[in-house]
Amino acid sequence: NHSKSRYGNVNNFGSQFVDLANICYFLALKADNQIDWRFRFPRYNLIYEDITTQVLKNNHCLPRAFMVYDFKIESNKDELTKLITDKKTDFSKIVFLEKRPDFKQEPAMGNVQNNVTWVKYSSAENNIQVETEKEGLLFVSDTYYPGWKSYIDGKETEIFRANYNFRAVYIPEGKHSIGFVYKPKIFILGKTITLISLALTFFMLISFKLPLFKRKK
């Protein structure tokens, strides 16, 4: 068994998955006063360096959230891995889902006008404003993880597992506010138990006619 961690090592810096994950900058140690061999791809530009380190920019980096108007359903993990590692895949145009969203799929003709703006980003709550002239899917390169809830204009909506381990939500045509809130079951359970305990304590105080406060003489 291997120990699990929230962090992982990136080994293939030429992979499209680096772009999809919104990894836009790298800090690398210099080797023989040259760019680290792992970053010798046309997509990387050197934007800063000093005696020992370099900062490189990934010019193919995709936004943290963007609209997609085409999708493909694939629930088989092996087949899904092949699709997302295929260098011909344009992640800015298509998203791979494990479950079919409830709307009619019509490939967009040409570029669809849309605007995606981050309003708030924190560890437990995110808010994004989206305006689109056609219904589609909002892809967010944050990890798909149990406990997250999504809302469109205040109404809860389903989060789809997208591109193996990211998020996507269905967005109708028009202008909308999309919220993501972290509400794990253990937190809700703990809050419920606390409220029940307070209610029982108050009931016992009333039943046994115990004074809530005792005046000092």
XYZ file of N, CA, C and O in Angstrom:
868
model
N 0.829 -1.198 0.000
C 0.000 0.000 0.000
C 0.870 1.257 0.000
O 1.860 1.352 0.709
N 0.472 2.218 -0.808
C 1.192 3.480 -0.879
C 0.448 4.523 -0.066
O -0.767 4.598 -0.085
N 1.189 5.325 0.650
C 0.554 6.373 1.437
C -0.026 7.428 0.501
O 0.548 7.757 -0.534
N -1.187 7.970 0.877
C -1.854 8.972 0.053
C -1.434 10.372 0.490
O -1.184 10.627 1.649
N -1.365 11.260 -0.472
C -0.973 12.629 -0.195
C -1.814 13.579 -1.021
O -2.358 13.207 -2.057
N -1.925 14.817 -0.566
C -2.647 15.832 -1.322
C -1.783 16.374 -2.446
O -2.251 17.148 -3.280
N -0.540 16.014 -2.482
C 0.383 16.536 -3.473
C 0.954 15.399 -4.306
O 1.042 14.259 -3.867
N 1.352 15.726 -5.525
C 1.924 14.712 -6.409
C 3.058 15.296 -7.223
O 3.180 16.521 -7.387
N 3.892 14.442 -7.742
C 5.020 14.869 -8.568
C 4.606 14.926 -10.033
O 3.915 14.040 -10.526
N 5.024 15.973 -10.709
C 4.788 16.090 -12.146
C 6.038 15.594 -12.854
O 7.129 16.112 -12.656
N 5.869 14.570 -13.702
C 7.018 13.983 -14.389
C 7.034 14.279 -15.879
O 8.104 14.364 -16.479
N 5.847 14.421 -16.474
C 5.764 14.663 -17.907
C 5.322 16.104 -18.157
O 4.139 16.404 -18.228
N 6.293 16.997 -18.320
C 5.980 18.414 -18.466
C 5.521 18.767 -19.874
O 5.129 19.897 -20.135
N 5.558 17.797 -20.783
C 5.064 18.022 -22.128
C 3.635 17.570 -22.306
O 3.064 17.689 -23.394
N 3.009 17.060 -21.243
C 1.652 16.540 -21.311
C 0.618 17.662 -21.391
O 0.782 18.727 -20.777
N -0.468 17.411 -22.138
C -1.577 18.362 -22.199
C -2.276 18.494 -20.851
O -2.964 19.483 -20.603
N -2.094 17.488 -19.987
C -2.736 17.513 -18.678
C -2.196 18.662 -17.835
O -2.900 19.189 -16.979
N -0.942 19.052 -18.089
C -0.361 20.196 -17.393
C -1.129 21.460 -17.762
O -1.435 22.301 -16.909
N -1.487 21.583 -19.044
C -2.260 22.736 -19.506
C -3.666 22.710 -18.901
O -4.181 23.733 -18.442
N -4.294 21.537 -18.919
C -5.655 21.376 -18.426
C -5.764 21.697 -16.942
O -6.773 22.238 -16.484
N -4.735 21.368 -16.192
C -4.739 21.576 -14.740
C -4.436 23.019 -14.349
O -4.303 23.322 -13.165
N -4.340 23.916 -15.361
C -4.115 25.334 -15.094
C -2.776 25.575 -14.394
O -2.637 26.439 -13.542
N -1.758 24.767 -14.781
C -0.407 24.969 -14.256
C 0.304 25.897 -15.228
O 0.745 25.481 -16.302
N 0.414 27.149 -14.855
C 0.897 28.181 -15.780
C 2.350 28.586 -15.567
O 2.975 29.124 -16.485
N 2.873 28.377 -14.361
C 4.241 28.800 -14.072
C 4.994 27.699 -13.331
O 4.419 26.947 -12.537
N 6.289 27.632 -13.592
C 7.169 26.672 -12.921
C 8.409 27.390 -12.413
O 8.944 28.292 -13.077
N 8.859 26.960 -11.251
C 10.126 27.419 -10.689
C 11.102 26.265 -10.781
O 10.851 25.190 -10.236
N 12.198 26.456 -11.506
C 13.150 25.362 -11.752
C 14.562 25.778 -11.373
O 14.935 26.960 -11.476
N 15.344 24.799 -10.932
C 16.757 25.023 -10.647
C 17.556 24.972 -11.947
O 17.282 24.148 -12.822
N 18.510 25.852 -12.065
C 19.337 25.881 -13.268
C 20.357 24.745 -13.238
O 20.866 24.370 -12.187
N 20.613 24.203 -14.417
C 21.616 23.136 -14.556
C 22.622 23.565 -15.610
O 22.272 23.744 -16.779
N 23.874 23.760 -15.192
C 24.929 24.211 -16.110
C 24.535 25.501 -16.826
O 24.804 25.676 -18.034
N 23.845 26.380 -16.085
C 23.436 27.681 -16.598
C 22.479 27.583 -17.794
O 22.395 28.478 -18.627
N 21.744 26.473 -17.889
C 20.790 26.276 -18.969
C 19.412 25.943 -18.399
O 19.286 25.598 -17.224
N 18.387 26.035 -19.265
C 17.040 25.675 -18.850
C 16.988 24.190 -18.545
O 17.552 23.377 -19.280
N 16.332 23.847 -17.456
C 16.147 22.446 -17.072
C 15.625 21.654 -18.275
O 14.672 22.057 -18.936
N 16.242 20.515 -18.570
C 15.885 19.733 -19.765
C 14.416 19.324 -19.796
O 13.824 19.133 -20.848
N 13.791 19.222 -18.617
C 12.382 18.820 -18.560
C 11.447 19.892 -19.114
O 10.304 19.611 -19.438
N 11.950 21.130 -19.233
C 11.118 22.226 -19.718
C 11.511 22.682 -21.125
O 11.100 23.741 -21.565
N 12.273 21.876 -21.828
C 12.707 22.276 -23.172
C 11.661 21.903 -24.216
O 11.873 21.059 -25.090
N 10.509 22.561 -24.065
C 9.405 22.428 -25.015
C 9.052 23.823 -25.515
O 9.215 24.810 -24.783
N 8.553 23.934 -26.754
C 8.194 25.253 -27.291
C 7.172 25.998 -26.442
O 7.111 27.230 -26.473
N 6.369 25.267 -25.668
C 5.317 25.903 -24.877
C 5.858 26.720 -23.707
O 5.147 27.554 -23.146
N 7.109 26.475 -23.297
C 7.665 27.144 -22.124
C 8.584 28.298 -22.518
O 9.487 28.137 -23.337
N 8.339 29.446 -21.904
C 9.183 30.615 -22.105
C 9.845 31.005 -20.794
O 9.194 31.031 -19.746
N 11.113 31.328 -20.866
C 11.831 31.800 -19.693
C 11.475 33.267 -19.463
O 11.687 34.108 -20.333
N 10.910 33.583 -18.301
C 10.506 34.966 -18.042
C 11.336 35.624 -16.934
O 11.281 36.841 -16.766
N 12.096 34.816 -16.195
C 12.964 35.379 -15.151
C 14.012 34.350 -14.758
O 13.753 33.141 -14.771
N 15.197 34.829 -14.411
C 16.226 33.933 -13.867
C 17.223 34.718 -13.029
O 17.405 35.920 -13.202
N 17.822 33.994 -12.098
C 18.928 34.556 -11.336
C 20.071 33.549 -11.376
O 20.124 32.707 -12.283
N 20.930 33.557 -10.405
C 22.107 32.682 -10.450
C 21.729 31.208 -10.380
O 22.324 30.365 -11.058
N 20.727 30.872 -9.586
C 20.415 29.452 -9.347
C 19.058 28.985 -9.869
O 18.845 27.793 -10.029
N 18.128 29.904 -10.089
C 16.769 29.482 -10.438
C 16.244 30.170 -11.696
O 16.777 31.199 -12.129
N 15.163 29.597 -12.223
C 14.485 30.143 -13.395
C 12.976 30.063 -13.189
O 12.485 29.134 -12.556
N 12.265 31.032 -13.733
C 10.812 30.997 -13.748
C 10.377 30.861 -15.198
O 10.757 31.670 -16.053
N 9.571 29.817 -15.476
C 9.118 29.557 -16.833
C 7.609 29.663 -16.918
O 6.895 29.238 -16.007
N 7.125 30.208 -18.022
C 5.694 30.373 -18.250
C 5.217 29.353 -19.282
O 5.835 29.177 -20.335
N 4.097 28.687 -18.964
C 3.478 27.732 -19.877
C 2.480 28.493 -20.751
O 1.403 28.865 -20.299
N 2.808 28.703 -22.006
C 1.956 29.491 -22.907
C 0.712 28.745 -23.372
O -0.170 29.339 -23.984
N 0.627 27.439 -23.101
C -0.539 26.643 -23.481
C -1.499 26.441 -22.309
O -2.465 25.698 -22.426
N -1.205 27.096 -21.209
C -2.025 26.935 -20.002
C -3.465 27.374 -20.256
O -3.717 28.475 -20.749
N -4.413 26.505 -19.904
C -5.835 26.825 -20.053
C -6.345 27.546 -18.804
O -5.784 27.375 -17.713
N -7.418 28.345 -18.928
C -7.963 29.049 -17.756
C -8.433 28.073 -16.681
O -8.693 26.902 -16.951
N -8.552 28.578 -15.477
C -9.010 27.726 -14.372
C -10.469 27.324 -14.562
O -10.901 26.266 -14.101
N -11.228 28.149 -15.251
C -12.631 27.835 -15.554
C -12.959 28.382 -16.941
O -12.594 29.509 -17.258
N -13.642 27.574 -17.755
C -14.013 28.026 -19.090
C -15.190 27.192 -19.605
O -15.455 26.089 -19.126
N -15.894 27.744 -20.591
C -17.060 27.083 -21.173
C -16.642 26.122 -22.284
O -15.746 26.412 -23.072
N -17.338 24.965 -22.327
C -17.121 23.959 -23.374
C -18.495 23.575 -23.921
O -19.459 23.439 -23.156
N -18.588 23.366 -25.244
C -19.889 23.118 -25.855
C -20.005 21.739 -26.518
O -20.996 21.440 -27.159
N -19.004 20.922 -26.321
C -19.050 19.560 -26.839
C -18.569 18.612 -25.748
O -17.685 18.967 -24.955
N -19.160 17.431 -25.683
C -18.749 16.469 -24.663
C -18.842 15.041 -25.209
O -19.522 14.780 -26.202
N -18.170 14.156 -24.513
C -18.222 12.729 -24.841
C -18.327 11.952 -23.546
O -17.668 12.289 -22.554
N -19.174 10.915 -23.547
C -19.372 10.098 -22.348
C -18.459 8.887 -22.413
O -18.442 8.150 -23.395
N -17.685 8.695 -21.354
C -16.813 7.520 -21.253
C -16.629 7.184 -19.776
O -16.011 7.936 -19.032
N -17.187 6.049 -19.353
C -17.112 5.643 -17.950
C -15.999 4.637 -17.675
O -15.631 4.415 -16.521
N -15.461 4.026 -18.741
C -14.367 3.073 -18.576
C -13.070 3.824 -18.298
O -12.637 4.660 -19.102
N -12.437 3.550 -17.172
C -11.254 4.292 -16.745
C -10.091 4.166 -17.735
O -9.392 5.150 -18.021
N -9.882 2.977 -18.282
C -8.780 2.779 -19.212
C -8.999 3.562 -20.507
O -8.073 4.203 -21.026
N -10.230 3.509 -21.027
C -10.537 4.236 -22.257
C -10.474 5.745 -22.019
O -10.024 6.500 -22.883
N -10.925 6.157 -20.842
C -10.892 7.572 -20.505
C -9.450 8.078 -20.438
O -9.137 9.175 -20.921
N -8.562 7.260 -19.871
C -7.155 7.626 -19.794
C -6.557 7.808 -21.184
O -5.787 8.742 -21.432
N -6.928 6.930 -22.111
C -6.436 7.036 -23.490
C -6.910 8.334 -24.140
O -6.153 9.005 -24.851
N -8.167 8.702 -23.887
C -8.732 9.896 -24.500
C -8.060 11.173 -23.991
O -7.741 12.070 -24.771
N -7.855 11.246 -22.689
C -7.309 12.489 -22.137
C -5.795 12.603 -22.322
O -5.231 13.675 -22.131
N -5.143 11.512 -22.702
C -3.701 11.566 -22.970
C -3.403 11.635 -24.467
O -2.238 11.712 -24.859
N -4.455 11.603 -25.280
C -4.282 11.715 -26.720
C -3.889 13.153 -27.073
O -4.619 14.098 -26.759
N -2.752 13.333 -27.719
C -2.254 14.670 -28.030
C -3.125 15.403 -29.037
O -2.997 16.622 -29.208
N -4.025 14.682 -29.704
C -4.923 15.319 -30.665
C -6.144 15.950 -29.986
O -6.870 16.722 -30.598
N -6.354 15.622 -28.714
C -7.511 16.147 -27.985
C -7.339 17.626 -27.693
O -6.307 18.048 -27.158
N -8.341 18.410 -28.053
C -8.344 19.841 -27.762
C -9.273 20.073 -26.569
O -10.486 20.158 -26.712
N -8.687 20.184 -25.384
C -9.485 20.318 -24.165
C -10.248 21.633 -24.089
O -11.153 21.773 -23.269
N -9.902 22.590 -24.914
C -10.640 23.847 -24.909
C -11.960 23.726 -25.665
O -12.807 24.612 -25.593
N -12.142 22.604 -26.391
C -13.329 22.406 -27.211
C -14.238 21.281 -26.717
O -15.441 21.274 -27.004
N -13.692 20.315 -25.995
C -14.467 19.143 -25.595
C -14.126 18.735 -24.171
O -13.005 18.957 -23.701
N -15.124 18.146 -23.483
C -14.912 17.649 -22.131
C -15.399 16.203 -22.074
O -16.395 15.853 -22.710
N -14.694 15.364 -21.341
C -15.057 13.953 -21.196
C -15.734 13.746 -19.846
O -15.177 14.079 -18.803
N -16.948 13.190 -19.902
C -17.752 12.970 -18.704
C -18.012 11.484 -18.503
O -17.973 10.708 -19.454
N -18.305 11.102 -17.255
C -18.655 9.717 -16.954
C -20.165 9.523 -16.940
O -20.654 8.406 -16.905
N -20.911 10.623 -16.958
C -22.368 10.575 -16.905
C -22.933 11.632 -17.847
O -22.384 12.732 -17.949
N -24.046 11.300 -18.538
C -24.617 12.220 -19.518
C -25.413 13.328 -18.829
O -26.307 13.062 -18.036
N -25.118 14.589 -19.153
C -25.914 15.697 -18.612
C -27.274 15.754 -19.297
O -27.438 15.261 -20.422
N -28.236 16.366 -18.630
C -29.608 16.369 -19.121
C -29.866 17.577 -20.028
O -30.630 18.484 -19.695
N -29.198 17.609 -21.178
C -29.512 18.606 -22.187
C -29.086 18.084 -23.553
O -28.228 17.222 -23.666
N -29.737 18.591 -24.590
C -29.495 18.118 -25.946
C -28.146 18.614 -26.449
O -27.856 19.816 -26.392
N -27.331 17.686 -26.917
C -26.000 18.032 -27.394
C -26.064 18.484 -28.854
O -26.446 17.732 -29.738
N -25.692 19.727 -29.076
C -25.625 20.281 -30.422
C -24.278 20.974 -30.587
O -24.040 22.008 -29.961
N -23.376 20.391 -31.383
C -22.051 21.001 -31.566
C -22.160 22.458 -31.990
O -22.968 22.812 -32.844
N -21.368 23.300 -31.361
C -21.406 24.737 -31.667
C -20.810 25.005 -33.041
O -19.808 24.423 -33.422
N -21.469 25.883 -33.791
C -20.983 26.277 -35.103
C -20.125 27.535 -34.937
O -20.622 28.609 -34.645
N -18.806 27.369 -35.107
C -17.911 28.498 -34.918
C -17.696 28.806 -33.442
O -18.021 28.006 -32.570
N -17.155 29.961 -33.171
C -16.895 30.366 -31.792
C -18.159 30.886 -31.124
O -18.870 31.718 -31.680
N -18.438 30.374 -29.946
C -19.595 30.816 -29.169
C -19.138 31.909 -28.208
O -18.175 31.729 -27.465
N -19.834 33.026 -28.220
C -19.473 34.130 -27.344
C -19.823 33.789 -25.893
O -20.944 33.380 -25.596
N -18.847 33.941 -25.011
C -19.094 33.709 -23.583
C -18.100 34.508 -22.761
O -17.053 34.934 -23.262
N -18.436 34.675 -21.506
C -17.560 35.387 -20.584
C -17.611 34.698 -19.229
O -18.691 34.480 -18.675
N -16.445 34.316 -18.716
C -16.340 33.625 -17.428
C -15.473 34.464 -16.499
O -14.314 34.749 -16.810
N -16.037 34.874 -15.352
C -15.326 35.762 -14.434
C -15.366 35.212 -13.012
O -16.446 34.916 -12.489
N -14.190 35.086 -12.393
C -14.123 34.672 -10.993
C -14.503 35.859 -10.109
O -13.949 36.943 -10.243
N -15.434 35.639 -9.192
C -15.853 36.669 -8.248
C -15.244 36.409 -6.876
O -14.799 37.328 -6.188
N -15.205 35.132 -6.486
C -14.652 34.772 -5.177
C -13.996 33.408 -5.269
O -14.507 32.502 -5.919
N -12.829 33.285 -4.616
C -12.164 31.985 -4.557
C -11.552 31.790 -3.182
O -10.712 32.576 -2.742
N -12.014 30.754 -2.479
C -11.451 30.406 -1.177
C -11.441 28.893 -1.049
O -11.911 28.179 -1.937
N -10.920 28.385 0.046
C -10.799 26.946 0.227
C -12.141 26.246 0.384
O -12.259 25.047 0.148
N -13.188 26.988 0.764
C -14.490 26.360 1.017
C -15.642 26.979 0.241
O -16.758 26.471 0.299
N -15.379 28.046 -0.507
C -16.461 28.686 -1.255
C -15.917 29.418 -2.469
O -14.969 30.202 -2.366
N -16.515 29.158 -3.636
C -16.129 29.825 -4.878
C -17.368 30.392 -5.547
O -18.461 29.838 -5.426
N -17.178 31.473 -6.273
C -18.283 32.043 -7.040
C -17.772 32.508 -8.398
O -16.738 33.187 -8.486
N -18.503 32.123 -9.464
C -18.115 32.456 -10.835
C -19.317 33.028 -11.558
O -20.422 32.482 -11.475
N -19.114 34.130 -12.272
C -20.149 34.711 -13.112
C -19.931 34.243 -14.552
O -18.825 34.362 -15.073
N -20.990 33.704 -15.157
C -20.893 33.187 -16.523
C -21.982 33.800 -17.392
O -23.145 33.871 -16.989
N -21.583 34.239 -18.572
C -22.532 34.698 -19.576
C -22.223 33.972 -20.882
O -21.091 34.030 -21.369
N -23.213 33.266 -21.413
C -22.999 32.478 -22.622
C -24.204 32.592 -23.551
O -25.343 32.628 -23.096
N -23.946 32.651 -24.859
C -25.035 32.764 -25.823
C -25.599 31.399 -26.216
O -26.538 31.318 -26.998
N -25.043 30.328 -25.641
C -25.515 28.970 -25.924
C -25.316 28.108 -24.693
O -24.348 28.282 -23.953
N -26.236 27.185 -24.435
C -26.074 26.299 -23.289
C -24.845 25.416 -23.482
O -24.482 25.057 -24.602
N -24.203 25.069 -22.375
C -23.002 24.250 -22.451
C -22.562 23.816 -21.072
O -23.370 23.759 -20.131
N -21.293 23.519 -20.934
C -20.726 23.034 -19.674
C -19.609 23.958 -19.216
O -18.732 24.327 -20.004
N -19.671 24.333 -17.948
C -18.587 25.090 -17.350
C -17.586 24.099 -16.778
O -17.897 23.348 -15.856
N -16.375 24.082 -17.340
C -15.311 23.216 -16.823
C -14.490 24.002 -15.811
O -14.104 25.148 -16.065
N -14.240 23.384 -14.652
C -13.428 24.009 -13.600
C -12.304 23.041 -13.238
O -12.557 21.887 -12.897
N -11.066 23.507 -13.307
C -9.922 22.621 -13.073
C -9.600 22.433 -11.602
O -8.440 22.277 -11.224
N -10.633 22.450 -10.749
C -10.489 22.076 -9.345
C -10.883 20.607 -9.199
O -11.691 20.095 -9.979
N -10.341 19.952 -8.207
C -10.539 18.519 -8.034
C -11.992 18.163 -7.738
O -12.657 18.811 -6.928
N -12.469 17.120 -8.411
C -13.786 16.555 -8.114
C -13.661 15.802 -6.797
O -12.901 14.841 -6.681
N -14.404 16.240 -5.779
C -14.230 15.655 -4.447
C -15.568 15.667 -3.713
O -16.293 16.665 -3.765
N -15.923 14.561 -3.042
C -17.192 14.504 -2.300
C -17.275 15.615 -1.256
O -16.288 15.948 -0.605
N -18.440 16.175 -1.101
C -18.628 17.240 -0.122
C -18.859 18.595 -0.759
O -19.403 19.499 -0.109
N -18.480 18.749 -2.028
C -18.715 20.010 -2.721
C -20.134 20.045 -3.282
O -20.609 19.068 -3.849
N -20.793 21.167 -3.134
C -22.113 21.404 -3.698
C -22.011 22.565 -4.682
O -21.209 23.479 -4.501
N -22.846 22.519 -5.731
C -22.838 23.585 -6.718
C -24.237 24.181 -6.856
O -25.244 23.463 -6.747
N -24.288 25.498 -7.112
C -25.562 26.208 -7.227
C -25.526 27.156 -8.430
O -24.516 27.819 -8.675
N -26.636 27.181 -9.187
C -26.803 28.148 -10.269
C -27.926 29.097 -9.876
O -29.063 28.665 -9.672
N -27.568 30.362 -9.724
C -28.543 31.382 -9.310
C -29.278 30.956 -8.039
O -30.487 31.156 -7.896
N -28.533 30.328 -7.118
C -29.091 29.923 -5.828
C -29.746 28.561 -5.799
O -30.088 28.067 -4.727
N -29.909 27.908 -6.952
C -30.549 26.595 -7.016
C -29.494 25.510 -7.200
O -28.651 25.596 -8.081
N -29.549 24.464 -6.342
C -28.523 23.425 -6.407
C -28.545 22.694 -7.746
O -29.606 22.402 -8.299
N -27.371 22.404 -8.254
C -27.226 21.698 -9.513
C -26.149 20.631 -9.382
O -25.322 20.679 -8.461
N -26.142 19.672 -10.284
C -25.225 18.536 -10.201
C -23.818 18.907 -10.673
O -23.651 19.660 -11.632
N -22.827 18.375 -9.969
C -21.435 18.497 -10.400
C -21.050 17.208 -11.103
O -21.158 16.126 -10.528
N -20.599 17.318 -12.359
C -20.179 16.149 -13.118
C -18.667 15.962 -12.994
O -17.911 16.938 -12.965
N -18.289 14.705 -12.921
C -16.852 14.400 -12.922
C -16.351 14.544 -14.352
O -16.832 13.856 -15.262
N -15.393 15.431 -14.567
C -14.967 15.791 -15.914
C -13.473 15.571 -16.114
O -12.670 15.855 -15.216
N -13.114 15.065 -17.314
C -11.707 14.861 -17.664
C -10.949 14.112 -16.565
O -9.896 14.532 -16.111
N -11.571 13.063 -16.097
C -11.017 12.116 -15.121
C -11.169 12.571 -13.672
O -11.680 11.842 -12.832
N -10.749 13.804 -13.347
C -10.792 14.159 -11.926
C -11.045 15.641 -11.676
O -10.617 16.189 -10.673
N -11.758 16.294 -12.607
C -12.080 17.703 -12.432
C -13.598 17.879 -12.368
O -14.328 16.908 -12.276
N -14.077 19.118 -12.437
C -15.505 19.397 -12.280
C -16.102 20.039 -13.536
O -15.414 20.760 -14.258
N -17.384 19.793 -13.731
C -18.138 20.480 -14.775
C -19.581 20.602 -14.326
O -20.108 19.707 -13.659
N -20.214 21.710 -14.667
C -21.636 21.903 -14.366
C -22.333 22.429 -15.622
O -21.732 23.151 -16.425
N -23.578 22.048 -15.779
C -24.376 22.496 -16.921
C -24.777 23.960 -16.734
O -25.241 24.353 -15.662
N -24.608 24.761 -17.786
C -24.951 26.177 -17.742
C -25.942 26.488 -18.859
O -25.632 26.291 -20.037
N -27.147 26.962 -18.533
C -28.112 27.353 -19.566
C -27.655 28.630 -20.280
O -26.769 29.344 -19.802
N -28.258 28.899 -21.389
C -27.979 30.135 -22.121
C -28.309 31.344 -21.253
O -29.265 31.333 -20.472
N -27.505 32.388 -21.356
C -27.765 33.614 -20.608
C -26.685 33.933 -19.588
O -25.572 33.401 -19.645
N -27.034 34.781 -18.626
C -26.104 35.224 -17.598
C -26.466 34.584 -16.264
O -27.629 34.655 -15.844
N -25.488 33.975 -15.601
C -25.766 33.217 -14.378
C -24.640 33.367 -13.347
O -23.494 33.654 -13.694
N -25.018 33.147 -12.099
C -24.067 33.122 -10.991
C -23.917 31.683 -10.525
O -24.907 31.042 -10.165
N -22.695 31.163 -10.554
C -22.428 29.769 -10.174
C -21.610 29.754 -8.891
O -20.563 30.394 -8.794
N -22.118 29.047 -7.903
C -21.418 28.946 -6.627
C -21.010 27.519 -6.320
O -21.736 26.572 -6.638
N -19.847 27.364 -5.715
C -19.376 26.073 -5.213
C -19.139 26.230 -3.719
O -18.424 27.143 -3.292
N -19.743 25.353 -2.919
C -19.606 25.418 -1.464
C -19.229 24.039 -0.942
O -19.815 23.031 -1.355
N -18.250 24.006 -0.052
C -17.815 22.734 0.524
C -18.659 22.420 1.746
O -18.597 23.114 2.757
N -19.484 21.364 1.644
C -20.368 20.939 2.724
C -20.233 19.433 2.935
O -21.112 18.657 2.539
N -19.149 18.990 3.546
C -18.976 17.548 3.770
C -20.014 17.002 4.731
O -20.494 17.707 5.626
N -20.384 15.733 4.564
C -21.417 15.116 5.399
C -21.035 15.120 6.868
O -21.889 15.273 7.745
N -19.748 14.937 7.181
C -19.315 14.889 8.576
C -19.556 16.232 9.264
O -19.913 16.308 10.439
N -19.406 17.339 8.483
C -19.657 18.680 9.035
C -21.144 18.861 9.321
O -21.531 19.368 10.373
N -21.975 18.436 8.360
C -23.430 18.556 8.536
C -23.896 17.696 9.699
O -24.725 18.108 10.508
N -23.334 16.466 9.810
C -23.689 15.568 10.908
C -23.303 16.173 12.254
O -24.084 16.160 13.212
N -22.094 16.732 12.327
C -21.639 17.349 13.574
C -22.497 18.531 13.974
O -22.830 18.716 15.152
N -22.890 19.336 12.984
C -23.740 20.495 13.249
C -25.115 20.052 13.744
O -25.675 20.644 14.679
N -25.645 18.981 13.133
C -26.957 18.460 13.537
C -26.925 17.931 14.966
O -27.823 18.197 15.770
N -25.874 17.175 15.297
C -25.726 16.625 16.654
C -25.630 17.758 17.684
O -26.219 17.693 18.767
N -24.885 18.811 17.341
C -24.740 19.958 18.248
C -26.086 20.624 18.510
O -26.429 20.939 19.656
N -26.866 20.828 17.458
C -28.182 21.465 17.597
C -29.129 20.600 18.430
O -29.879 21.118 19.273
N -29.078 19.268 18.190
C -29.927 18.352 18.968
C -29.526 18.378 20.445
O -30.384 18.400 21.335
N -28.220 18.403 20.701
C -27.729 18.435 22.087
C -28.173 19.709 22.795
O -28.592 19.675 23.961
N -28.098 20.843 22.099
C -28.535 22.106 22.692
C -30.035 22.086 22.976
O -30.487 22.569 24.024
N -30.802 21.500 22.049
C -32.246 21.421 22.230
C -32.597 20.544 23.424
O -33.479 20.885 24.230
N -31.909 19.402 23.577
C -32.157 18.502 24.699
C -31.783 19.156 26.025
O -32.487 19.010 27.029
N -30.668 19.887 26.022
C -30.237 20.571 27.238
C -31.271 21.610 27.673
O -31.628 21.704 28.858
N -31.761 22.372 26.705
C -32.774 23.392 27.005
C -34.057 22.741 27.510
O -34.691 23.213 28.463
N -34.454 21.602 26.892
C -35.661 20.888 27.303
C -35.537 20.385 28.736
O -36.472 20.470 29.532
N -34.343 19.868 29.093
C -34.124 19.364 30.458
C -34.183 20.498 31.479
O -34.734 20.339 32.576
N -33.630 21.663 31.107
C -33.668 22.804 32.023
C -35.104 23.229 32.298
O -35.471 23.559 33.424
N -35.931 23.234 31.246
C -37.338 23.619 31.397
C -38.107 22.562 32.183
O -38.903 22.862 33.081
N -37.855 21.280 31.862
C -38.605 20.183 32.499
C -38.351 20.101 33.990
O -39.261 19.855 34.777
N -37.097 20.281 34.384
C -36.757 20.146 35.807
C -36.785 21.484 36.534
O -36.406 21.581 37.684
N -37.242 22.540 35.806
C -37.381 23.863 36.395
C -36.104 24.331 37.067
O -36.102 24.869 38.172
N -34.971 24.087 36.378
C -33.690 24.546 36.907
C -33.474 25.989 36.489
O -33.726 26.356 35.346
N -33.038 26.838 37.417
C -32.820 28.244 37.052
C -31.638 28.364 36.097
O -30.606 27.729 36.269
N -31.822 29.161 35.053
C -30.723 29.372 34.110
C -29.644 30.242 34.741
O -28.468 30.090 34.455
N -30.071 31.177 35.590
C -29.117 32.050 36.255
C -29.471 32.142 37.728
O -30.645 32.127 38.095
N -28.497 32.217 38.533
C -28.715 32.353 39.980
C -28.130 33.673 40.449
O -26.940 33.922 40.266
N -29.031 34.512 41.038
C -28.568 35.803 41.491
C -27.734 35.659 42.748
O -27.999 34.847 43.612
N -26.739 36.499 42.810
C -25.917 36.533 44.015
C -26.615 37.358 45.086
O -27.208 38.388 44.808
N -26.574 36.889 46.333
C -27.158 37.633 47.441
C -26.180 38.687 47.954
O -24.994 38.517 47.911
